Amino acid sequence: MRIEEELKLDFKDVLFRPKRSTLGSRAKVDLVREYTYRHSHATSKSIPIIAANMDTVGTFEMASALGKHGMHVALHKHYGVDDYAKFFNASNATTHAHAFYSLGILDHDLEKFKQVRNHTGDEIKFVCIDVANGYTETFIDFVKKFRDLFPTITIMAGNVVTADITEALILAGADIVKVGIGPGSVCTTRKMTGVGYPQLSAIIECADAAHGLGGHICGDGGCTVPGDVAKAFGGGADFVMLGGMLAAHDESGGEIVQKDGKTYRKFYGMSSDVAMEKYAGGVAKYRASEGKEVLLPARGPIENTVQEVLGGLRSTCTYVGARKLKDLSKCTTFVRVSQQINEVYGRAQ
Ligand code: 5GP
């Protein structure tokens, strides 16, 4: 047994230190980032925020709403082949240009992808190869295999939280490594297994490893407010993936429930009992569910939330003197704190 004594940080442990700047208005801050990917050699130009590949977040409707802002969606993996084909063949490119096709690492996942691709040709530019535990050899082998099969597709793969395996994944063929084990809003991995890593430190360490190899990372999970999204970028994330913050909107999917005259939407983890009942015929005997279900007050159209997140991010940039999102991590000094928010009137959102 070993103990790592070095302090590791979560979003709640830091704040940005404001800095003098000559920036005029926050409206001038440019959130668009251009990337060239290490293996696919493709380039992208987008606001690098991704809706999570959960069936209560990463929907076709979310893709078109976020696509208008040049943001991304990782589609959940439970649509049928025809539905994906229709989506990726849609003539309105803003809808699908930035969408990730998500898949697991089983034979049928690859088969399904090949079927969709037969209908869509090269329209699928990004894939998200997604497993709960990115530390297995089978996963890394799958990434290698996928890279060999599809040299020009940009691959995001995860989830992991440490530098060693980030490097291994990039060397295996991933362009973007997805970072986060246990921070998610409907995730119970830490409770069920005791496994995890404070999310901000995971981002900082994995970004450093990935950037050294010309790779990119996506911070996935744990953002609860726009300030957390800014902290993830400040820590070096190239992309940030959001689940809970984008859930319960008109575009999110998730069953509508009426209770005491109020409207709610169901939101649940993709490894929760609910999701496994729905898609896998129940929780397999050898495993425990690692996600939960919550009922969230319905939040209306996603547009307001998008404005809030992008507005918050622009404002962070002006506070630290970053003209563009690209400069945010360079301009970031985090201060460690023991208190974030004054909660005298309840938890301020
Ligand atoms: P959030 O933004 O809601 O904090 O986190 C979203 C992320 O939580 C997703 O992108 C995914 O990585 C993770 N996640 C989604 N469902 C589950 C689940 O059932 N179990 C676990 N451990 N993580 C989940």
Coordinates of C-alpha atoms and ligand atoms in Angstrom, one line a residue:
M1 CA 0.0 0.0 0.0
R2 CA 1.2 3.5 -0.8
I3 CA -0.2 6.9 -0.1
E4 CA 0.3 9.9 -2.4
E5 CA 0.7 12.9 0.0
E6 CA 0.6 15.6 -2.7
L7 CA -2.5 17.7 -2.6
K8 CA -5.0 17.2 -5.4
L9 CA -7.7 19.8 -6.2
D10 CA -11.3 19.9 -7.2
F11 CA -13.1 22.9 -8.7
K12 CA -14.4 23.8 -5.3
D13 CA -10.8 24.2 -3.9
V14 CA -9.8 27.1 -6.1
L15 CA -10.8 30.5 -7.5
F16 CA -9.2 32.5 -10.3
R17 CA -7.0 35.4 -9.1
P18 CA -8.2 38.5 -11.0
K19 CA -5.5 40.3 -13.0
R20 CA -5.1 43.8 -14.4
S21 CA -6.0 43.8 -18.1
T22 CA -6.5 46.2 -21.0
L23 CA -9.5 44.3 -22.2
G24 CA -12.4 46.5 -23.1
S25 CA -15.6 44.5 -23.0
R26 CA -16.4 40.9 -22.3
A27 CA -18.4 40.9 -25.6
K28 CA -15.0 41.0 -27.4
V29 CA -13.7 37.7 -25.9
D30 CA -13.4 35.1 -28.5
L31 CA -14.4 31.6 -27.3
V32 CA -13.8 29.8 -30.6
R33 CA -10.8 27.5 -30.7
E34 CA -9.1 26.0 -33.6
Y35 CA -7.4 22.6 -33.2
T36 CA -5.5 20.3 -35.5
Y37 CA -5.6 16.8 -34.3
R38 CA -2.6 14.6 -33.8
H39 CA -3.7 11.5 -35.6
S40 CA -6.7 12.4 -37.8
H41 CA -4.8 15.6 -39.0
A42 CA -8.3 17.1 -39.2
T43 CA -8.9 20.6 -38.0
S44 CA -11.9 22.0 -36.1
K45 CA -13.1 25.5 -35.3
S46 CA -15.7 25.5 -32.5
I47 CA -16.6 26.6 -29.0
P48 CA -15.2 23.5 -27.3
I49 CA -18.0 22.6 -25.0
I50 CA -19.6 19.1 -25.5
A51 CA -23.0 17.9 -24.3
A52 CA -22.4 14.5 -22.6
N53 CA -23.3 11.3 -24.4
M54 CA -26.2 10.5 -22.0
D55 CA -29.7 9.8 -23.3
T56 CA -31.0 12.6 -21.1
V57 CA -28.4 15.2 -22.6
G58 CA -26.8 14.1 -25.8
T59 CA -29.8 14.1 -28.2
F60 CA -30.3 15.1 -31.8
E61 CA -32.3 18.1 -30.6
M62 CA -29.4 19.2 -28.3
A63 CA -27.1 18.8 -31.3
S64 CA -29.0 21.3 -33.4
A65 CA -29.5 23.8 -30.6
L66 CA -25.8 23.7 -29.6
G67 CA -24.6 23.4 -33.2
K68 CA -26.0 26.9 -33.9
H69 CA -23.4 28.2 -31.4
G70 CA -20.6 26.1 -32.8
M71 CA -20.7 23.9 -29.8
H72 CA -20.5 20.1 -29.7
V73 CA -22.7 17.2 -28.8
A74 CA -21.6 13.6 -28.0
L75 CA -24.7 11.7 -29.1
H76 CA -25.8 9.0 -26.8
K77 CA -25.3 5.5 -28.2
H78 CA -28.9 4.2 -28.1
Y79 CA -30.4 5.6 -31.3
G80 CA -31.0 3.2 -34.2
V81 CA -28.8 3.0 -37.3
D82 CA -31.4 4.7 -39.5
D83 CA -31.7 7.6 -37.1
Y84 CA -28.0 8.2 -37.0
A85 CA -27.9 7.9 -40.8
K86 CA -30.6 10.5 -41.1
F87 CA -28.9 12.8 -38.7
F88 CA -25.5 12.7 -40.2
N89 CA -26.8 13.1 -43.7
A90 CA -28.9 16.1 -42.8
S91 CA -28.1 19.0 -45.2
N92 CA -27.8 21.5 -42.4
A93 CA -24.1 21.0 -41.5
T94 CA -24.2 23.1 -38.3
T95 CA -26.3 20.3 -36.8
H96 CA -23.9 17.5 -37.4
A97 CA -20.5 19.0 -38.2
H98 CA -19.5 19.0 -34.5
A99 CA -21.3 15.9 -33.3
F100 CA -19.5 12.9 -31.9
Y101 CA -20.8 9.4 -32.6
S102 CA -20.4 7.5 -29.3
L103 CA -19.6 3.9 -29.0
G104 CA -18.4 1.3 -26.5
I105 CA -15.8 -1.3 -27.2
L106 CA -17.8 -4.4 -27.9
D107 CA -18.1 -6.1 -31.3
H108 CA -21.6 -5.0 -31.8
D109 CA -20.6 -1.4 -31.1
L110 CA -18.1 -1.5 -33.9
E111 CA -20.6 -3.3 -36.2
K112 CA -23.2 -0.7 -35.6
F113 CA -20.7 2.1 -36.3
K114 CA -19.8 0.4 -39.6
Q115 CA -23.4 0.1 -40.6
V116 CA -24.0 3.8 -39.8
R117 CA -20.9 4.7 -41.8
N118 CA -22.1 2.7 -44.7
H119 CA -25.0 5.1 -44.9
T120 CA -23.1 8.3 -44.1
G121 CA -19.8 8.1 -45.8
D122 CA -17.3 10.6 -44.3
E123 CA -20.0 12.7 -42.6
I124 CA -19.0 11.4 -39.2
K125 CA -15.9 13.4 -38.3
F126 CA -15.7 12.7 -34.5
V127 CA -16.2 9.6 -32.4
C128 CA -16.2 9.2 -28.7
I129 CA -15.0 5.8 -27.6
D130 CA -16.4 5.6 -24.1
V131 CA -15.9 3.2 -21.2
A132 CA -16.3 3.7 -17.5
N133 CA -12.8 2.5 -16.9
G134 CA -10.2 3.5 -19.4
Y135 CA -7.4 1.5 -17.7
T136 CA -7.9 -1.8 -19.4
E137 CA -5.7 -3.3 -22.1
T138 CA -8.8 -4.2 -24.1
F139 CA -9.8 -0.6 -24.2
I140 CA -6.4 0.6 -25.5
D141 CA -6.3 -2.3 -28.0
F142 CA -9.7 -1.2 -29.3
V143 CA -8.5 2.4 -29.7
K144 CA -5.6 1.1 -31.7
K145 CA -7.8 -1.1 -33.9
F146 CA -10.3 1.8 -34.5
R147 CA -7.4 4.1 -35.4
D148 CA -6.1 1.6 -38.0
L149 CA -9.6 1.2 -39.4
F150 CA -10.4 4.9 -39.6
P151 CA -7.3 7.0 -39.9
T152 CA -9.0 10.3 -40.7
I153 CA -11.7 10.2 -37.9
T154 CA -11.0 12.3 -34.9
I155 CA -11.1 10.0 -31.9
M156 CA -11.9 11.0 -28.3
A157 CA -11.4 8.2 -25.9
G158 CA -11.8 7.8 -22.1
N159 CA -12.3 7.9 -19.3
V160 CA -9.0 8.2 -17.4
V161 CA -7.5 10.5 -14.8
T162 CA -3.7 10.1 -14.9
A163 CA -0.9 11.2 -17.1
D164 CA 0.6 7.7 -17.8
I165 CA -2.6 6.3 -19.4
T166 CA -3.3 9.6 -21.2
E167 CA 0.0 9.2 -23.0
A168 CA -0.7 5.5 -23.7
L169 CA -4.1 6.4 -25.2
I170 CA -2.6 9.1 -27.4
L171 CA 0.1 6.9 -28.6
A172 CA -2.5 4.2 -29.3
G173 CA -4.3 6.6 -31.6
A174 CA -6.6 8.8 -29.6
D175 CA -6.6 12.5 -30.6
I176 CA -8.5 13.7 -27.5
V177 CA -8.4 11.9 -24.1
K178 CA -11.5 12.2 -22.0
V179 CA -10.7 12.8 -18.3
G180 CA -12.8 12.1 -15.3
I181 CA -13.6 9.2 -13.0
G182 CA -16.2 9.8 -10.5
P183 CA -17.0 13.5 -10.5
G184 CA -20.3 13.3 -12.4
S185 CA -23.5 14.7 -11.0
V186 CA -25.3 11.4 -11.3
C187 CA -22.3 9.2 -10.8
T188 CA -21.9 6.9 -7.8
T189 CA -18.6 5.3 -8.7
R190 CA -16.7 6.9 -5.8
K191 CA -19.4 5.7 -3.4
M192 CA -19.6 2.2 -4.8
T193 CA -15.9 1.6 -5.5
G194 CA -13.9 4.3 -3.6
V195 CA -12.1 5.0 -6.9
G196 CA -11.5 8.5 -8.3
Y197 CA -9.3 11.5 -8.6
P198 CA -10.0 15.2 -7.9
Q199 CA -11.2 16.6 -11.2
L200 CA -9.2 19.8 -11.5
S201 CA -5.9 18.0 -10.8
A202 CA -6.8 15.3 -13.2
I203 CA -7.4 17.9 -15.9
I204 CA -4.1 19.7 -15.1
E205 CA -2.0 16.6 -15.1
C206 CA -3.6 14.9 -18.1
A207 CA -3.6 18.1 -20.1
D208 CA 0.1 18.5 -19.4
A209 CA 0.8 14.9 -20.6
A210 CA -1.4 15.2 -23.7
H211 CA -0.1 18.6 -24.8
G212 CA 3.5 17.3 -24.6
L213 CA 2.5 14.7 -27.3
G214 CA 0.5 17.1 -29.4
G215 CA -2.8 15.6 -28.1
H216 CA -5.8 17.2 -26.6
I217 CA -8.0 16.5 -23.5
C218 CA -11.6 16.9 -22.6
G219 CA -12.5 17.4 -18.9
D220 CA -15.6 15.3 -18.3
G221 CA -17.9 15.7 -15.3
G222 CA -18.1 17.7 -12.1
C223 CA -19.0 21.1 -13.5
T224 CA -21.9 22.4 -11.5
V225 CA -21.8 26.2 -12.4
P226 CA -20.3 28.2 -15.3
G227 CA -17.3 29.1 -13.0
D228 CA -16.4 25.4 -12.9
V229 CA -16.4 25.3 -16.8
A230 CA -14.0 28.2 -16.7
K231 CA -11.8 26.5 -14.1
A232 CA -11.6 23.4 -16.3
F233 CA -10.4 25.5 -19.3
G234 CA -8.1 27.4 -16.9
G235 CA -6.6 24.2 -15.8
G236 CA -5.7 23.3 -19.4
A237 CA -8.7 21.4 -20.7
D238 CA -9.1 21.8 -24.5
F239 CA -12.7 20.6 -24.3
V240 CA -15.2 20.5 -21.4
M241 CA -18.1 17.9 -21.3
L242 CA -21.3 18.8 -19.5
G243 CA -24.1 16.5 -18.3
G244 CA -26.1 17.8 -15.4
M245 CA -25.7 21.5 -16.4
L246 CA -27.4 20.8 -19.7
A247 CA -30.0 18.3 -18.4
A248 CA -33.7 18.9 -17.9
H249 CA -34.1 21.3 -20.8
D250 CA -36.6 21.0 -23.7
E251 CA -33.8 19.6 -25.9
S252 CA -32.4 17.2 -23.3
G253 CA -34.8 14.3 -23.6
G254 CA -35.6 12.6 -20.3
E255 CA -39.1 11.7 -19.4
I256 CA -41.4 14.5 -18.2
V257 CA -43.0 14.0 -14.8
Q258 CA -45.7 16.2 -13.3
K259 CA -45.6 16.4 -9.5
D260 CA -47.5 18.8 -7.2
G261 CA -48.4 21.0 -10.1
K262 CA -44.7 21.3 -11.2
T263 CA -43.0 19.9 -14.2
Y264 CA -39.8 17.8 -13.8
R265 CA -37.6 15.8 -16.1
K266 CA -35.8 12.6 -15.3
F267 CA -32.0 12.6 -15.4
Y268 CA -29.9 9.5 -14.8
G269 CA -26.4 8.1 -15.1
M270 CA -25.7 5.8 -18.0
S271 CA -24.6 3.1 -15.6
S272 CA -27.6 3.6 -13.3
D273 CA -30.2 0.9 -12.7
V274 CA -32.7 2.9 -14.8
A275 CA -30.4 3.0 -17.8
M276 CA -29.4 -0.6 -17.5
E277 CA -33.0 -1.7 -17.2
K278 CA -33.8 0.3 -20.3
Y279 CA -31.0 -0.7 -22.5
A280 CA -29.3 -3.9 -21.1
G281 CA -32.2 -5.8 -19.7
G282 CA -31.2 -5.0 -16.1
V283 CA -28.1 -4.8 -14.0
A284 CA -25.8 -7.8 -14.6
K285 CA -25.4 -9.9 -11.5
Y286 CA -21.6 -9.4 -11.3
R287 CA -21.8 -5.7 -11.2
A288 CA -23.4 -2.9 -9.1
S289 CA -25.0 0.1 -10.7
E290 CA -22.6 3.2 -10.6
G291 CA -25.1 5.8 -11.4
K292 CA -28.3 7.3 -9.9
E293 CA -31.5 8.9 -11.1
V294 CA -32.7 12.3 -10.1
L295 CA -35.8 14.4 -10.9
L296 CA -34.9 17.9 -11.9
P297 CA -37.3 20.9 -12.3
A298 CA -37.8 21.4 -16.0
R299 CA -35.6 24.3 -17.2
G300 CA -37.1 25.3 -20.6
P301 CA -35.1 25.9 -23.7
I302 CA -31.3 25.3 -23.6
E303 CA -30.7 28.7 -25.1
N304 CA -30.7 30.6 -21.7
T305 CA -28.3 28.1 -20.1
V306 CA -26.0 28.3 -23.1
Q307 CA -25.9 32.1 -22.8
E308 CA -25.2 31.8 -19.1
V309 CA -22.3 29.4 -19.6
L310 CA -20.8 31.3 -22.5
G311 CA -21.4 34.6 -20.7
G312 CA -19.7 33.3 -17.5
L313 CA -16.7 32.1 -19.5
R314 CA -16.3 35.4 -21.4
S315 CA -16.4 37.2 -18.1
T316 CA -13.8 34.9 -16.5
C317 CA -11.6 35.8 -19.5
T318 CA -12.0 39.5 -18.9
Y319 CA -11.2 39.1 -15.2
V320 CA -7.9 37.4 -15.9
G321 CA -7.0 39.4 -19.0
A322 CA -7.5 36.7 -21.6
R323 CA -8.6 38.1 -25.0
K324 CA -9.5 34.6 -26.2
L325 CA -10.3 31.3 -24.6
K326 CA -7.0 30.1 -26.0
D327 CA -5.2 32.4 -23.6
L328 CA -7.2 31.5 -20.6
S329 CA -4.9 28.8 -19.2
K330 CA -1.9 31.0 -19.7
C331 CA -3.6 33.8 -17.8
T332 CA -4.7 31.6 -15.0
T333 CA -3.4 31.7 -11.5
F334 CA -5.6 29.7 -9.1
V335 CA -5.8 30.6 -5.5
R336 CA -6.6 27.8 -3.0
V337 CA -9.6 28.6 -1.0
S338 CA -11.6 27.1 1.9
Q339 CA -14.8 28.8 0.9
Q340 CA -16.3 29.5 -2.5
I341 CA -19.7 31.1 -2.2
N342 CA -21.6 33.0 0.5
E343 CA -24.5 30.8 1.2
V344 CA -26.3 32.9 3.7
Y345 CA -29.4 33.0 1.5
G346 CA -29.2 29.4 0.3
R347 CA -27.0 28.0 -2.4
A348 CA -26.6 30.8 -5.0
Q349 CA -26.8 29.5 -8.5
Ligands
5GP1 P1 -21.8 16.0 -15.0 O1 -21.6 17.0 -16.0 O2 -23.3 15.6 -14.9 O3 -21.2 16.2 -13.7 O4 -21.1 14.7 -15.5 C1 -21.3 14.1 -16.8 C2 -20.5 12.8 -16.9 O5 -20.8 11.9 -15.9 C3 -20.7 12.1 -18.2 O6 -20.1 12.7 -19.3 C4 -20.1 10.7 -17.9 O7 -18.7 10.7 -18.0 C5 -20.4 10.6 -16.4 N1 -21.5 9.6 -16.2 C6 -22.7 9.6 -16.8 N2 -23.5 8.6 -16.3 C7 -22.7 8.0 -15.4 C8 -23.0 6.8 -14.5 O8 -24.0 6.2 -14.5 N3 -21.9 6.5 -13.7 C9 -20.7 7.2 -13.7 N4 -19.8 6.7 -12.9 N5 -20.5 8.2 -14.5 C10 -21.5 8.6 -15.3

